[in-house]
Amino acid sequence: VKTEVGIIGAGPAGLMLARILQQHGIDTVILERRSRAYVLGRIRAGVLEHGTVETLKAYGVGERLKREGIPIKSMQIRWNGEKHDTSIVDESGRHLTTYGQAKVVRDLIEQREADGLPIRFEAAVERLDDLEDAPKIRFVADGAAQTLECQFVAGCDGYHGVSRGYIPDAAAQSHLRDYPFAWFGILAEAAPHPDMRGFAHSTRGLAVASARSESIGRLYLQVPPDFDVNAMSDEDVWDELDRRMDDGSGQRLNRGRITERNRARLRGFVCEAMQHGRLLIAGDAAHIVPPSGAKGLNLAIGDARVMAEALRGRLRANDDRIYADYTAICLRRIWPTVAWSCQMSDTLHMFPDQSSFTTQMQYQNLNHWMHTETGQRRFRTAMLGLPYEI
Ligand code: RFL
């Protein structure tokens, strides 16, 4: 098999990249290790920055998003038993949007299939060869070893993918922060309560209440890293969420059947080497943010935009400039976003053996973000996301 750009991974980064390249008339093949059903069923992120929404619309995959996306115009944070609320709409009316990653992925996959373009599911990439001049992607599908020859390889294969390992400096140029806790996430058939949402800093640990749709809630509890997600009954989960969300108002979360439980480790990770020869990597393959900032999916879309321009320059415009600068351009957006996500995590969680002094410092940060002009601006700007440079 041959193509211009071989894309590894049908997550948000790989699918968005393929869509943009398609609009530029560039051929792609996507190789995805998992089955179609698995990829469509994967529950992950749910908050889209304005720029992500605009990107999806601009490339013709925003119809359902326009109908079903729910605007988020303010953010609630609870701490020390009190509720605080701040607007996150900026001067030009930009805001965040609730729309599940599973829907973003479905929209991109269905559009690609409708256009008759290839996504090879259950095709696991095992090795990359000749990345300097004539790349070959070696993969296994239908029980047989196969090769995809291409001019460029896009490594969009997530944190545990293979492609980062082919960048010689990747390990030496990586930075990692591991948090000593995890998020226990649930999906519930419970209409999100308009006054019981956002983050709750509590001495019992963080709680998060967000919406996946008008009728489905997505909620999280900070838990120890090895927490067993099946250890608590539905009832106990709701009780614990209510305890952490308590703001003295007597209001309680709307409860419902819990349909999905998962656990995610929290880490910050940046690999500062994002390219080698004819291989470029994007999204979680190159960086991980703790989920508090809701940035992972949005960063993946940002990288895909830059990568598409880099490849278009090389393949259609005889222009190497963006390709040569790919890593630097991406990192200018990645580092501040990772830093913000980590700052939010540091401020919102209870660390093991945390002193009361540290708790007071966290309150100071929260107060700054919610109640001072400069802090509100900082919070809003960071939440809404940085502009794209190209
Ligand atoms: P993905 O989505 O992990 O996709 C990578 C794809 O590559 C495939 N793959 C391979 N395919 C072929 N051969 C191989 N050898 C392969 N190795 C891997 C995988 O099967 C997969 O399909 O990476 P991408 O595209 O970079 O997208 C990144 C986002 O998925 C990720 O950043 C977000 O989901 C992070 N994240 C969140 N981000 C937000 O913006 N807001 C959130 O609220 C939010 N919540 C979350 C999250 C991530 C979570 N995870 C990963 C556990 C909640 C959770 C639980």
CSV table of C-alpha atoms and ligand atoms in Angstrom, one decimal:
chain,number,residue,atom,x,y,z
A,1,VAL,CA,0.0,0.0,0.0
A,2,LYS,CA,1.2,3.5,-0.7
A,3,THR,CA,0.1,7.0,0.3
A,4,GLU,CA,1.4,10.5,0.8
A,5,VAL,CA,0.9,10.7,4.6
A,6,GLY,CA,0.7,7.6,6.7
A,7,ILE,CA,-1.2,8.4,9.9
A,8,ILE,CA,-0.8,6.2,13.0
A,9,GLY,CA,-3.9,6.5,15.3
A,10,ALA,CA,-7.5,7.4,14.8
A,11,GLY,CA,-7.8,9.6,17.9
A,12,PRO,CA,-8.7,13.3,17.6
A,13,ALA,CA,-5.1,14.3,16.4
A,14,GLY,CA,-4.9,11.7,13.6
A,15,LEU,CA,-8.5,12.2,12.4
A,16,MET,CA,-8.4,16.0,12.4
A,17,LEU,CA,-5.1,15.9,10.6
A,18,ALA,CA,-6.5,13.6,7.9
A,19,ARG,CA,-9.5,15.8,7.5
A,20,ILE,CA,-7.4,19.0,7.0
A,21,LEU,CA,-5.1,17.2,4.6
A,22,GLN,CA,-8.1,15.9,2.6
A,23,GLN,CA,-9.2,19.5,2.2
A,24,HIS,CA,-5.8,20.3,0.7
A,25,GLY,CA,-6.1,17.3,-1.7
A,26,ILE,CA,-3.4,15.3,0.1
A,27,ASP,CA,-3.7,11.5,0.3
A,28,THR,CA,-3.7,9.8,3.6
A,29,VAL,CA,-4.2,6.3,5.1
A,30,ILE,CA,-5.0,6.0,8.8
A,31,LEU,CA,-3.9,2.9,10.7
A,32,GLU,CA,-5.6,2.2,14.0
A,33,ARG,CA,-4.8,-0.6,16.3
A,34,ARG,CA,-8.3,-0.8,17.9
A,35,SER,CA,-11.6,-1.9,16.4
A,36,ARG,CA,-14.0,0.7,15.0
A,37,ALA,CA,-16.5,0.0,17.8
A,38,TYR,CA,-13.8,0.4,20.5
A,39,VAL,CA,-12.7,3.7,19.1
A,40,LEU,CA,-16.3,5.0,18.9
A,41,GLY,CA,-17.1,3.9,22.4
A,42,ARG,CA,-14.1,5.4,24.1
A,43,ILE,CA,-15.2,7.9,26.7
A,44,ARG,CA,-12.7,10.7,27.4
A,45,ALA,CA,-12.7,14.4,27.1
A,46,GLY,CA,-15.7,16.7,26.8
A,47,VAL,CA,-14.8,20.3,26.9
A,48,LEU,CA,-13.9,22.1,23.6
A,49,GLU,CA,-12.1,25.4,23.4
A,50,HIS,CA,-13.6,28.0,21.0
A,51,GLY,CA,-10.7,27.4,18.6
A,52,THR,CA,-11.4,23.7,18.5
A,53,VAL,CA,-15.1,24.3,17.7
A,54,GLU,CA,-14.1,26.8,15.0
A,55,THR,CA,-11.6,24.3,13.5
A,56,LEU,CA,-14.2,21.5,13.3
A,57,LYS,CA,-16.7,23.9,11.7
A,58,ALA,CA,-14.2,25.3,9.3
A,59,TYR,CA,-13.3,21.8,8.0
A,60,GLY,CA,-16.9,20.7,7.5
A,61,VAL,CA,-17.4,18.5,10.6
A,62,GLY,CA,-19.3,20.9,12.8
A,63,GLU,CA,-22.9,20.3,11.9
A,64,ARG,CA,-23.9,18.1,14.9
A,65,LEU,CA,-21.6,20.1,17.1
A,66,LYS,CA,-23.6,23.3,16.2
A,67,ARG,CA,-26.9,21.5,17.2
A,68,GLU,CA,-25.8,19.5,20.2
A,69,GLY,CA,-22.8,21.5,21.7
A,70,ILE,CA,-23.7,23.1,25.0
A,71,PRO,CA,-22.1,26.5,25.7
A,72,ILE,CA,-20.2,26.9,29.0
A,73,LYS,CA,-20.2,30.6,29.9
A,74,SER,CA,-19.2,30.6,33.6
A,75,MET,CA,-17.2,28.4,35.9
A,76,GLN,CA,-18.0,27.5,39.5
A,77,ILE,CA,-15.3,26.6,42.0
A,78,ARG,CA,-16.1,25.6,45.6
A,79,TRP,CA,-13.6,25.8,48.4
A,80,ASN,CA,-13.8,25.9,52.1
A,81,GLY,CA,-17.5,25.1,51.9
A,82,GLU,CA,-18.4,28.1,49.7
A,83,LYS,CA,-19.5,28.4,46.1
A,84,HIS,CA,-17.8,30.9,43.8
A,85,ASP,CA,-18.7,31.7,40.2
A,86,THR,CA,-16.9,33.6,37.5
A,87,SER,CA,-17.8,34.4,33.9
A,88,ILE,CA,-15.4,32.9,31.3
A,89,VAL,CA,-16.9,34.8,28.3
A,90,ASP,CA,-14.3,37.2,26.8
A,91,GLU,CA,-14.7,40.6,25.0
A,92,SER,CA,-15.6,38.9,21.7
A,93,GLY,CA,-18.1,36.6,23.2
A,94,ARG,CA,-15.9,33.4,23.0
A,95,HIS,CA,-16.7,30.6,25.5
A,96,LEU,CA,-16.2,26.9,26.0
A,97,THR,CA,-18.5,24.2,24.7
A,98,THR,CA,-19.5,20.8,26.1
A,99,TYR,CA,-19.3,18.2,23.4
A,100,GLY,CA,-17.9,14.7,24.1
A,101,GLN,CA,-14.7,13.5,22.5
A,102,ALA,CA,-16.6,10.4,21.5
A,103,LYS,CA,-18.9,12.6,19.4
A,104,VAL,CA,-15.9,14.5,17.9
A,105,VAL,CA,-14.3,11.2,16.9
A,106,ARG,CA,-17.6,9.8,15.5
A,107,ASP,CA,-18.2,12.9,13.4
A,108,LEU,CA,-14.7,12.7,11.9
A,109,ILE,CA,-14.9,9.0,11.2
A,110,GLU,CA,-18.3,9.1,9.7
A,111,GLN,CA,-17.4,12.0,7.4
A,112,ARG,CA,-14.2,10.2,6.3
A,113,GLU,CA,-16.1,7.0,5.6
A,114,ALA,CA,-18.8,9.0,3.7
A,115,ASP,CA,-16.0,10.4,1.6
A,116,GLY,CA,-14.8,6.9,0.8
A,117,LEU,CA,-11.4,7.4,2.4
A,118,PRO,CA,-9.5,4.6,4.2
A,119,ILE,CA,-9.3,4.0,7.9
A,120,ARG,CA,-7.7,0.6,8.6
A,121,PHE,CA,-9.0,-0.5,12.0
A,122,GLU,CA,-7.4,-3.4,13.8
A,123,ALA,CA,-4.1,-2.5,12.1
A,124,ALA,CA,-1.4,-2.4,14.7
A,125,VAL,CA,1.8,-0.5,13.8
A,126,GLU,CA,4.9,-2.4,15.0
A,127,ARG,CA,7.8,-0.7,13.4
A,128,LEU,CA,8.9,2.3,11.3
A,129,ASP,CA,11.8,2.1,8.8
A,130,ASP,CA,13.7,4.5,6.5
A,131,LEU,CA,12.3,7.7,8.2
A,132,GLU,CA,15.1,9.8,6.7
A,133,ASP,CA,14.1,9.4,3.0
A,134,ALA,CA,11.4,6.8,2.1
A,135,PRO,CA,9.3,5.9,5.2
A,136,LYS,CA,7.8,2.5,5.6
A,137,ILE,CA,5.2,1.7,8.3
A,138,ARG,CA,5.2,-2.0,9.2
A,139,PHE,CA,1.9,-3.1,10.7
A,140,VAL,CA,-0.1,-6.2,11.3
A,141,ALA,CA,-3.7,-6.5,10.1
A,142,ASP,CA,-5.9,-9.6,9.3
A,143,GLY,CA,-3.2,-11.7,10.9
A,144,ALA,CA,-0.6,-10.7,8.3
A,145,ALA,CA,2.5,-8.4,8.4
A,146,GLN,CA,2.0,-5.6,5.9
A,147,THR,CA,3.8,-2.4,4.9
A,148,LEU,CA,2.5,1.1,4.1
A,149,GLU,CA,4.9,3.2,2.1
A,150,CYS,CA,4.5,6.9,2.4
A,151,GLN,CA,6.3,10.2,2.1
A,152,PHE,CA,5.7,11.3,5.6
A,153,VAL,CA,4.6,9.6,8.8
A,154,ALA,CA,2.2,11.3,11.3
A,155,GLY,CA,2.6,9.7,14.7
A,156,CYS,CA,-0.8,10.4,16.3
A,157,ASP,CA,-0.8,7.2,18.4
A,158,GLY,CA,-1.2,8.6,21.9
A,159,TYR,CA,1.0,8.3,25.0
A,160,HIS,CA,1.6,4.6,24.7
A,161,GLY,CA,2.1,4.6,20.9
A,162,VAL,CA,5.2,3.5,19.1
A,163,SER,CA,6.2,6.6,17.1
A,164,ARG,CA,7.8,8.7,19.8
A,165,GLY,CA,10.3,5.9,20.3
A,166,TYR,CA,11.7,6.6,16.7
A,167,ILE,CA,12.8,10.2,17.6
A,168,PRO,CA,16.3,9.7,18.8
A,169,ASP,CA,16.3,12.6,21.3
A,170,ALA,CA,12.8,12.0,22.6
A,171,ALA,CA,13.7,10.3,25.9
A,172,ALA,CA,16.5,12.8,26.7
A,173,GLN,CA,14.2,15.7,25.9
A,174,SER,CA,11.2,14.7,27.9
A,175,HIS,CA,9.9,16.2,31.1
A,176,LEU,CA,7.5,14.4,33.4
A,177,ARG,CA,5.5,15.2,36.5
A,178,ASP,CA,3.5,12.4,38.1
A,179,TYR,CA,0.8,13.3,40.6
A,180,PRO,CA,0.3,11.1,43.6
A,181,PHE,CA,-3.5,10.5,42.9
A,182,ALA,CA,-5.9,9.7,40.1
A,183,TRP,CA,-9.4,10.7,38.9
A,184,PHE,CA,-12.2,8.3,39.3
A,185,GLY,CA,-14.7,9.3,36.5
A,186,ILE,CA,-18.3,8.3,36.1
A,187,LEU,CA,-20.9,8.8,33.4
A,188,ALA,CA,-24.4,8.9,34.9
A,189,GLU,CA,-28.0,9.1,33.6
A,190,ALA,CA,-28.5,12.2,35.7
A,191,ALA,CA,-29.4,15.6,34.3
A,192,PRO,CA,-26.6,18.0,35.4
A,193,HIS,CA,-27.7,20.4,38.0
A,194,PRO,CA,-27.2,24.0,36.9
A,195,ASP,CA,-26.0,25.1,40.4
A,196,MET,CA,-24.0,22.1,41.2
A,197,ARG,CA,-21.2,22.0,38.7
A,198,GLY,CA,-17.5,22.8,38.3
A,199,PHE,CA,-14.7,22.1,40.7
A,200,ALA,CA,-14.9,21.5,44.4
A,201,HIS,CA,-11.7,21.8,46.5
A,202,SER,CA,-12.4,19.9,49.7
A,203,THR,CA,-10.3,18.4,52.5
A,204,ARG,CA,-11.7,15.0,51.3
A,205,GLY,CA,-10.2,15.6,47.9
A,206,LEU,CA,-11.3,17.2,44.7
A,207,ALA,CA,-14.7,16.6,43.1
A,208,VAL,CA,-15.7,17.7,39.6
A,209,ALA,CA,-19.3,17.9,38.2
A,210,SER,CA,-19.7,18.5,34.5
A,211,ALA,CA,-22.2,17.7,31.8
A,212,ARG,CA,-21.8,15.4,28.8
A,213,SER,CA,-25.3,16.4,27.5
A,214,GLU,CA,-28.6,17.8,28.8
A,215,SER,CA,-29.3,14.4,30.4
A,216,ILE,CA,-25.9,12.8,31.0
A,217,GLY,CA,-23.5,13.9,33.8
A,218,ARG,CA,-19.8,13.4,33.8
A,219,LEU,CA,-18.4,13.6,37.4
A,220,TYR,CA,-15.0,12.8,39.0
A,221,LEU,CA,-13.6,12.2,42.4
A,222,GLN,CA,-9.9,12.5,43.3
A,223,VAL,CA,-8.8,9.0,44.5
A,224,PRO,CA,-5.6,7.2,45.4
A,225,PRO,CA,-3.7,6.0,42.3
A,226,ASP,CA,-4.6,2.3,42.9
A,227,PHE,CA,-8.3,3.0,43.7
A,228,ASP,CA,-10.6,0.2,42.6
A,229,VAL,CA,-13.4,1.9,40.6
A,230,ASN,CA,-15.9,-0.9,41.5
A,231,ALA,CA,-15.2,-0.6,45.2
A,232,MET,CA,-18.1,1.9,45.9
A,233,SER,CA,-21.8,1.4,45.3
A,234,ASP,CA,-23.6,4.0,43.1
A,235,GLU,CA,-25.2,5.4,46.3
A,236,ASP,CA,-21.8,5.8,48.0
A,237,VAL,CA,-20.3,7.6,45.0
A,238,TRP,CA,-23.2,10.1,45.0
A,239,ASP,CA,-22.9,10.6,48.8
A,240,GLU,CA,-19.2,11.3,48.4
A,241,LEU,CA,-19.7,13.7,45.5
A,242,ASP,CA,-22.3,15.6,47.6
A,243,ARG,CA,-20.1,15.7,50.6
A,244,ARG,CA,-17.2,17.3,48.6
A,245,MET,CA,-19.6,19.6,46.7
A,246,ASP,CA,-21.3,20.8,49.8
A,247,ASP,CA,-21.6,24.6,49.9
A,248,GLY,CA,-24.0,25.1,52.8
A,249,SER,CA,-26.9,25.8,50.5
A,250,GLY,CA,-28.5,22.4,51.0
A,251,GLN,CA,-28.5,21.8,47.3
A,252,ARG,CA,-27.6,18.3,46.1
A,253,LEU,CA,-26.6,16.7,42.8
A,254,ASN,CA,-29.2,15.1,40.7
A,255,ARG,CA,-28.6,11.4,41.0
A,256,GLY,CA,-29.1,8.6,38.4
A,257,ARG,CA,-27.7,5.3,37.3
A,258,ILE,CA,-24.0,5.2,36.8
A,259,THR,CA,-23.3,3.7,33.4
A,260,GLU,CA,-19.5,3.9,33.1
A,261,ARG,CA,-16.6,4.0,35.6
A,262,ASN,CA,-13.0,4.7,34.8
A,263,ARG,CA,-9.8,5.8,36.5
A,264,ALA,CA,-7.2,8.1,35.0
A,265,ARG,CA,-3.7,8.8,36.4
A,266,LEU,CA,-2.7,12.4,36.5
A,267,ARG,CA,0.5,13.4,34.9
A,268,GLY,CA,2.1,16.3,33.1
A,269,PHE,CA,4.5,15.2,30.3
A,270,VAL,CA,6.1,17.1,27.4
A,271,CYS,CA,8.5,15.6,24.8
A,272,GLU,CA,10.4,18.5,23.3
A,273,ALA,CA,11.5,16.5,20.3
A,274,MET,CA,8.5,16.1,18.1
A,275,GLN,CA,10.1,15.3,14.7
A,276,HIS,CA,12.8,13.3,13.1
A,277,GLY,CA,13.4,13.0,9.4
A,278,ARG,CA,10.0,12.4,7.8
A,279,LEU,CA,8.3,11.6,11.1
A,280,LEU,CA,6.2,14.2,13.0
A,281,ILE,CA,4.3,13.4,16.2
A,282,ALA,CA,1.2,15.2,17.6
A,283,GLY,CA,-1.2,15.1,20.5
A,284,ASP,CA,-0.8,12.7,23.4
A,285,ALA,CA,2.1,11.0,21.6
A,286,ALA,CA,4.1,14.2,22.5
A,287,HIS,CA,2.4,15.5,25.6
A,288,ILE,CA,0.0,14.7,28.4
A,289,VAL,CA,-1.8,17.2,30.6
A,290,PRO,CA,-3.6,16.5,33.9
A,291,PRO,CA,-7.3,16.6,33.1
A,292,SER,CA,-8.2,19.6,35.4
A,293,GLY,CA,-7.6,22.1,32.6
A,294,ALA,CA,-9.6,20.1,30.0
A,295,LYS,CA,-6.8,20.7,27.5
A,296,GLY,CA,-5.7,17.3,26.1
A,297,LEU,CA,-8.1,17.1,23.2
A,298,ASN,CA,-7.7,20.8,22.4
A,299,LEU,CA,-3.9,20.6,22.3
A,300,ALA,CA,-4.2,17.6,19.9
A,301,ILE,CA,-6.4,19.6,17.5
A,302,GLY,CA,-3.9,22.5,17.7
A,303,ASP,CA,-0.9,20.2,16.8
A,304,ALA,CA,-2.9,18.7,14.0
A,305,ARG,CA,-3.4,22.1,12.5
A,306,VAL,CA,0.3,22.9,12.6
A,307,MET,CA,1.2,19.5,11.2
A,308,ALA,CA,-1.2,19.9,8.3
A,309,GLU,CA,0.4,23.2,7.3
A,310,ALA,CA,3.9,21.8,7.7
A,311,LEU,CA,3.0,18.8,5.4
A,312,ARG,CA,1.1,21.0,2.9
A,313,GLY,CA,4.2,23.2,2.6
A,314,ARG,CA,6.4,20.2,1.9
A,315,LEU,CA,4.0,18.3,-0.4
A,316,ARG,CA,2.2,21.1,-2.3
A,317,ALA,CA,4.2,24.4,-2.0
A,318,ASN,CA,7.8,23.4,-2.1
A,319,ASP,CA,8.2,25.3,1.2
A,320,ASP,CA,10.0,23.7,4.1
A,321,ARG,CA,9.7,26.6,6.6
A,322,ILE,CA,6.8,25.4,8.7
A,323,TYR,CA,8.0,21.8,8.6
A,324,ALA,CA,11.4,22.9,9.9
A,325,ASP,CA,9.8,24.8,12.7
A,326,TYR,CA,7.0,22.3,13.5
A,327,THR,CA,8.3,21.4,17.0
A,328,ALA,CA,9.0,25.0,18.0
A,329,ILE,CA,5.6,26.2,16.8
A,330,CYS,CA,3.8,23.5,18.6
A,331,LEU,CA,5.8,23.9,21.8
A,332,ARG,CA,4.9,27.6,22.0
A,333,ARG,CA,1.3,26.6,22.6
A,334,ILE,CA,2.0,23.4,24.5
A,335,TRP,CA,4.2,24.6,27.3
A,336,PRO,CA,1.9,27.4,28.6
A,337,THR,CA,-1.1,25.1,28.3
A,338,VAL,CA,0.6,22.3,30.2
A,339,ALA,CA,1.8,24.8,32.8
A,340,TRP,CA,-1.7,26.1,33.3
A,341,SER,CA,-3.2,22.6,33.6
A,342,CYS,CA,-0.6,21.7,36.2
A,343,GLN,CA,-1.2,24.9,38.1
A,344,MET,CA,-4.9,24.1,38.3
A,345,SER,CA,-4.1,20.6,39.5
A,346,ASP,CA,-1.7,21.9,42.1
A,347,THR,CA,-4.4,24.3,43.3
A,348,LEU,CA,-7.4,22.1,43.3
A,349,HIS,CA,-6.2,18.8,44.8
A,350,MET,CA,-5.5,17.6,48.3
A,351,PHE,CA,-1.9,16.2,48.3
A,352,PRO,CA,-1.0,13.4,50.7
A,353,ASP,CA,-0.1,14.9,54.0
A,354,GLN,CA,-0.9,18.4,52.8
A,355,SER,CA,-0.3,21.1,55.5
A,356,SER,CA,-2.9,23.6,56.4
A,357,PHE,CA,-0.5,26.2,55.1
A,358,THR,CA,-0.6,24.7,51.6
A,359,THR,CA,-4.4,24.6,51.8
A,360,GLN,CA,-4.4,28.3,52.6
A,361,MET,CA,-2.1,29.0,49.7
A,362,GLN,CA,-4.5,27.1,47.4
A,363,TYR,CA,-7.4,29.3,48.7
A,364,GLN,CA,-5.3,32.4,47.8
A,365,ASN,CA,-4.9,31.2,44.2
A,366,LEU,CA,-8.6,30.3,43.9
A,367,ASN,CA,-9.6,33.7,45.3
A,368,HIS,CA,-7.3,35.4,42.9
A,369,TRP,CA,-8.8,33.6,39.9
A,370,MET,CA,-12.4,34.1,41.0
A,371,HIS,CA,-12.5,37.5,42.6
A,372,THR,CA,-9.7,39.8,41.3
A,373,GLU,CA,-9.7,41.5,37.9
A,374,THR,CA,-6.2,40.3,36.9
A,375,GLY,CA,-6.9,36.8,38.2
A,376,GLN,CA,-10.2,36.6,36.4
A,377,ARG,CA,-8.6,37.6,33.2
A,378,ARG,CA,-5.8,35.1,33.7
A,379,PHE,CA,-8.3,32.3,34.4
A,380,ARG,CA,-10.6,33.2,31.5
A,381,THR,CA,-7.7,33.5,29.0
A,382,ALA,CA,-6.2,30.2,30.1
A,383,MET,CA,-9.5,28.3,30.0
A,384,LEU,CA,-10.5,29.7,26.6
A,385,GLY,CA,-7.1,28.6,25.2
A,386,LEU,CA,-4.3,30.3,23.3
A,387,PRO,CA,-4.8,31.6,19.8
A,388,TYR,CA,-3.3,29.6,16.9
A,389,GLU,CA,0.0,31.0,15.6
A,390,ILE,CA,-0.5,29.8,12.0
B,1,RFL,P1,-5.6,9.2,21.4
B,1,RFL,O1,-7.0,9.7,21.5
B,1,RFL,O2,-5.0,8.5,22.6
B,1,RFL,O3,-5.5,8.4,20.1
B,1,RFL,C1,-4.3,7.6,19.8
B,1,RFL,C2,-4.8,6.5,18.9
B,1,RFL,O4,-3.7,5.8,18.5
B,1,RFL,C3,-4.0,4.4,18.5
B,1,RFL,N1,-2.7,3.6,18.6
B,1,RFL,C4,-2.2,2.9,17.6
B,1,RFL,N2,-2.7,2.6,16.3
B,1,RFL,C5,-2.0,1.8,15.5
B,1,RFL,N3,-0.8,1.2,15.9
B,1,RFL,C6,-0.3,1.5,17.1
B,1,RFL,N4,0.9,0.9,17.5
B,1,RFL,C7,-1.0,2.3,18.0
B,1,RFL,N5,-0.8,2.8,19.3
B,1,RFL,C8,-1.8,3.6,19.6
B,1,RFL,C9,-4.8,4.3,19.8
B,1,RFL,O5,-5.6,3.1,19.8
B,1,RFL,C10,-5.7,5.5,19.7
B,1,RFL,O6,-6.9,5.3,19.0
B,1,RFL,O7,-4.5,10.5,21.2
B,1,RFL,P2,-4.8,11.9,20.5
B,1,RFL,O8,-5.4,11.7,19.1
B,1,RFL,O9,-3.5,12.6,20.6
B,1,RFL,O10,-5.9,12.6,21.4
B,1,RFL,C11,-5.6,13.0,22.7
B,1,RFL,C12,-6.9,13.0,23.5
B,1,RFL,O11,-7.5,11.7,23.3
B,1,RFL,C13,-6.5,13.2,25.0
B,1,RFL,O12,-5.6,14.3,25.1
B,1,RFL,C14,-7.8,13.6,25.8
B,1,RFL,O13,-8.7,12.5,25.8
B,1,RFL,C15,-7.3,13.8,27.2
B,1,RFL,N6,-8.4,13.9,28.1
B,1,RFL,C16,-9.1,15.1,28.2
B,1,RFL,N7,-8.8,16.1,27.4
B,1,RFL,C17,-9.6,17.2,27.4
B,1,RFL,O14,-9.3,18.2,26.6
B,1,RFL,N8,-10.6,17.4,28.2
B,1,RFL,C18,-11.0,16.4,29.1
B,1,RFL,O15,-12.0,16.5,29.8
B,1,RFL,C19,-10.2,15.2,29.1
B,1,RFL,N9,-10.6,14.1,29.8
B,1,RFL,C20,-8.8,12.8,28.9
B,1,RFL,C21,-9.9,12.9,29.7
B,1,RFL,C22,-8.1,11.6,28.7
B,1,RFL,C23,-8.5,10.5,29.5
B,1,RFL,N10,-7.7,9.3,29.3
B,1,RFL,C24,-6.7,9.2,28.2
B,1,RFL,C25,-7.6,8.2,30.1
B,1,RFL,C26,-10.3,11.8,30.4
B,1,RFL,C27,-9.6,10.6,30.3
B,1,RFL,C28,-10.1,9.4,31.1
